[in-house]
GROMACS .gro file of C-alpha atoms in nm:
model
  173
    1MET     CA    1  -0.791   2.829  -0.143
    2SER     CA    2  -0.757   3.203  -0.172
    3ALA     CA    3  -0.768   3.447   0.119
    4GLU     CA    4  -1.092   3.585  -0.029
    5HIS     CA    5  -1.253   3.240  -0.028
    6LEU     CA    6  -1.144   3.184   0.331
    7LEU     CA    7  -1.307   3.511   0.438
    8GLU     CA    8  -1.626   3.447   0.240
    9PHE     CA    9  -1.659   3.104   0.398
   10ALA     CA   10  -1.581   3.241   0.745
   11TRP     CA   11  -1.845   3.513   0.723
   12GLY     CA   12  -2.100   3.268   0.585
   13LEU     CA   13  -2.029   3.037   0.878
   14ALA     CA   14  -2.060   3.329   1.119
   15GLY     CA   15  -2.386   3.439   0.957
   16SER     CA   16  -2.541   3.093   0.993
   17GLY     CA   17  -2.574   3.146   1.367
   18TYR     CA   18  -2.468   2.790   1.454
   19ALA     CA   19  -2.198   2.681   1.696
   20PHE     CA   20  -1.898   2.529   1.522
   21LEU     CA   21  -1.555   2.372   1.551
   22TRP     CA   22  -1.329   2.479   1.265
   23ASN     CA   23  -0.992   2.322   1.197
   24VAL     CA   24  -0.806   2.607   1.024
   25ARG     CA   25  -0.472   2.468   0.912
   26PRO     CA   26  -0.192   2.726   0.871
   27ASP     CA   27  -0.140   2.616   0.507
   28LEU     CA   28  -0.509   2.645   0.415
   29VAL     CA   29  -0.459   2.962   0.209
   30LYS     CA   30  -0.244   2.918  -0.100
   31GLY     CA   31   0.080   3.114  -0.066
   32ASP     CA   32  -0.016   3.282   0.260
   33ALA     CA   33  -0.107   3.214   0.622
   34ALA     CA   34  -0.473   3.144   0.699
   35ALA     CA   35  -0.571   3.451   0.899
   36LEU     CA   36  -0.914   3.562   1.012
   37PRO     CA   37  -0.986   3.919   1.118
   38PRO     CA   38  -1.046   4.001   1.486
   39GLU     CA   39  -1.405   4.092   1.394
   40PHE     CA   40  -1.470   3.726   1.314
   41ALA     CA   41  -1.390   3.619   1.671
   42ALA     CA   42  -1.606   3.900   1.803
   43ALA     CA   43  -1.897   3.800   1.577
   44THR     CA   44  -1.885   3.430   1.663
   45GLY     CA   45  -1.793   3.460   2.030
   46GLU     CA   46  -1.847   3.154   2.246
   47ARG     CA   47  -2.022   2.958   1.973
   48SER     CA   48  -1.695   2.906   1.787
   49MET     CA   49  -1.383   2.703   1.848
   50LEU     CA   50  -1.089   2.739   1.611
   51THR     CA   51  -0.800   2.495   1.611
   52THR     CA   52  -0.516   2.388   1.383
   53TRP     CA   53  -0.572   2.016   1.448
   54CYS     CA   54  -0.832   1.786   1.594
   55PRO     CA   55  -0.895   1.409   1.596
   56GLN     CA   56  -1.140   1.418   1.304
   57ALA     CA   57  -1.284   1.067   1.336
   58GLU     CA   58  -1.350   1.120   1.708
   59VAL     CA   59  -1.513   1.457   1.646
   60LEU     CA   60  -1.739   1.309   1.377
   61GLU     CA   61  -1.857   1.043   1.624
   62HIS     CA   62  -1.980   1.311   1.867
   63GLU     CA   63  -2.357   1.361   1.885
   64ALA     CA   64  -2.323   1.742   1.878
   65VAL     CA   65  -2.190   1.741   1.519
   66GLY     CA   66  -2.467   1.833   1.277
   67VAL     CA   67  -2.278   1.868   0.949
   68PHE     CA   68  -1.918   1.832   0.833
   69LEU     CA   69  -1.739   2.067   0.593
   70THR     CA   70  -1.502   1.854   0.388
   71HIS     CA   71  -1.287   1.880   0.078
   72SER     CA   72  -1.425   1.532   0.004
   73GLY     CA   73  -1.115   1.320   0.029
   74TRP     CA   74  -1.199   0.952   0.059
   75ASN     CA   75  -1.080   0.909   0.420
   76SER     CA   76  -1.288   1.206   0.535
   77THR     CA   77  -1.586   1.070   0.343
   78LEU     CA   78  -1.557   0.732   0.517
   79GLU     CA   79  -1.510   0.891   0.859
   80SER     CA   80  -1.816   1.110   0.809
   81ILE     CA   81  -2.030   0.815   0.699
   82ALA     CA   82  -1.901   0.611   0.996
   83GLY     CA   83  -2.005   0.898   1.223
   84GLY     CA   84  -2.345   0.932   1.055
   85VAL     CA   85  -2.276   1.297   0.967
   86PRO     CA   86  -2.396   1.461   0.641
   87MET     CA   87  -2.146   1.672   0.452
   88VAL     CA   88  -2.107   2.013   0.294
   89CYS     CA   89  -1.845   1.952   0.028
   90TRP     CA   90  -1.584   2.195  -0.099
   91PRO     CA   91  -1.369   1.989  -0.340
   92PHE     CA   92  -1.041   2.119  -0.479
   93PHE     CA   93  -0.853   1.847  -0.670
   94ALA     CA   94  -0.793   1.477  -0.743
   95GLU     CA   95  -1.083   1.246  -0.652
   96GLN     CA   96  -1.257   1.513  -0.444
   97GLN     CA   97  -1.489   1.629  -0.723
   98THR     CA   98  -1.600   1.273  -0.797
   99ASN     CA   99  -1.656   1.196  -0.430
  100CYS     CA  100  -1.855   1.518  -0.391
  101ARG     CA  101  -2.073   1.439  -0.691
  102TYR     CA  102  -2.153   1.094  -0.554
  103LYS     CA  103  -2.240   1.238  -0.214
  104ARG     CA  104  -2.477   1.488  -0.375
  105THR     CA  105  -2.636   1.299  -0.663
  106GLU     CA  106  -2.603   0.928  -0.593
  107TRP     CA  107  -2.608   0.893  -0.215
  108GLY     CA  108  -2.794   1.210  -0.114
  109ILE     CA  109  -2.568   1.276   0.187
  110GLY     CA  110  -2.401   1.600   0.085
  111ALA     CA  111  -2.433   1.949  -0.056
  112GLU     CA  112  -2.166   2.142  -0.246
  113ILE     CA  113  -2.017   2.487  -0.198
  114PRO     CA  114  -1.974   2.649  -0.541
  115ASP     CA  115  -1.622   2.725  -0.673
  116ASP     CA  116  -1.687   3.098  -0.645
  117VAL     CA  117  -1.789   3.080  -0.279
  118ARG     CA  118  -2.001   3.361  -0.137
  119ARG     CA  119  -2.097   3.411   0.226
  120GLY     CA  120  -2.471   3.416   0.157
  121GLU     CA  121  -2.452   3.079  -0.018
  122VAL     CA  122  -2.246   2.930   0.266
  123GLU     CA  123  -2.492   3.060   0.524
  124ALA     CA  124  -2.787   2.916   0.328
  125LEU     CA  125  -2.615   2.578   0.278
  126ILE     CA  126  -2.536   2.545   0.647
  127ARG     CA  127  -2.888   2.641   0.753
  128GLU     CA  128  -3.042   2.397   0.505
  129ALA     CA  129  -2.806   2.118   0.613
  130MET     CA  130  -2.883   2.180   0.980
  131ASP     CA  131  -3.256   2.255   0.980
  132GLY     CA  132  -3.396   2.222   0.629
  133GLU     CA  133  -3.582   1.940   0.458
  134LYS     CA  134  -3.277   1.853   0.249
  135GLY     CA  135  -3.068   1.836   0.567
  136ARG     CA  136  -3.316   1.599   0.730
  137GLU     CA  137  -3.307   1.378   0.421
  138MET     CA  138  -2.925   1.383   0.415
  139ARG     CA  139  -2.917   1.278   0.784
  140ARG     CA  140  -3.164   0.996   0.716
  141ARG     CA  141  -2.962   0.869   0.422
  142VAL     CA  142  -2.623   0.892   0.593
  143ALA     CA  143  -2.769   0.702   0.891
  144GLU     CA  144  -2.865   0.422   0.650
  145LEU     CA  145  -2.514   0.416   0.501
  146ARG     CA  146  -2.366   0.414   0.851
  147GLU     CA  147  -2.577   0.111   0.944
  148SER     CA  148  -2.457  -0.068   0.629
  149ALA     CA  149  -2.095   0.016   0.706
  150VAL     CA  150  -2.125  -0.106   1.066
  151ALA     CA  151  -2.290  -0.430   0.951
  152ALA     CA  152  -2.018  -0.488   0.690
  153ALA     CA  153  -1.742  -0.451   0.951
  154LYS     CA  154  -1.897  -0.691   1.204
  155PRO     CA  155  -1.794  -1.059   1.219
  156GLY     CA  156  -1.967  -1.230   0.929
  157GLY     CA  157  -2.015  -0.896   0.749
  158ARG     CA  158  -1.924  -0.833   0.385
  159SER     CA  159  -1.600  -0.649   0.460
  160VAL     CA  160  -1.482  -0.918   0.701
  161HIS     CA  161  -1.576  -1.186   0.448
  162ASN     CA  162  -1.386  -1.008   0.170
  163ILE     CA  163  -1.071  -0.957   0.375
  164ASP     CA  164  -1.081  -1.322   0.483
  165ARG     CA  165  -1.116  -1.423   0.118
  166LEU     CA  166  -0.823  -1.200   0.021
  167ILE     CA  167  -0.607  -1.357   0.289
  168ASP     CA  168  -0.706  -1.707   0.177
  169GLU     CA  169  -0.652  -1.641  -0.194
  170VAL     CA  170  -0.340  -1.426  -0.186
  171LEU     CA  171  -0.151  -1.489   0.131
  172MET     CA  172  -0.235  -1.854   0.190
  173ALA     CA  173  -0.197  -1.967  -0.172
   0.00000   0.00000   0.00000
């Protein structure tokens, strides 16, 4: 992403008024270090926590997480569904656009940040995802998907059945 996009997102996040954990990797900005101005820390104060790494799956399992900003890679998508957390998607390349589209249009568990990100749009998306009708619907739908995923992974579930079948057909043949 560009430095301008980073700042627009940051100020939209600050303007939302919500507490947040933000994993800001040093390589986030293309060709430069990801740097936020001192005013950002002053504006967000104690409601923000910035880090360069966190155990994403564990964080997404925490009850305090209301929405997850993701580039929409498949692993992040699965971890968010497993945690029952709706997503605000900001895809960049590869399968991310397809995953984002499915989350928005097919599954109803995500919203998308436009390519030309602006702070007002980010602020509105976060507020809607946290407190709006669309956000409530996304939480309801991701909870349903989470239940399906948990059931599939239990003994006798579809995923367990399919892996057992794979072992029988490929490895035991």
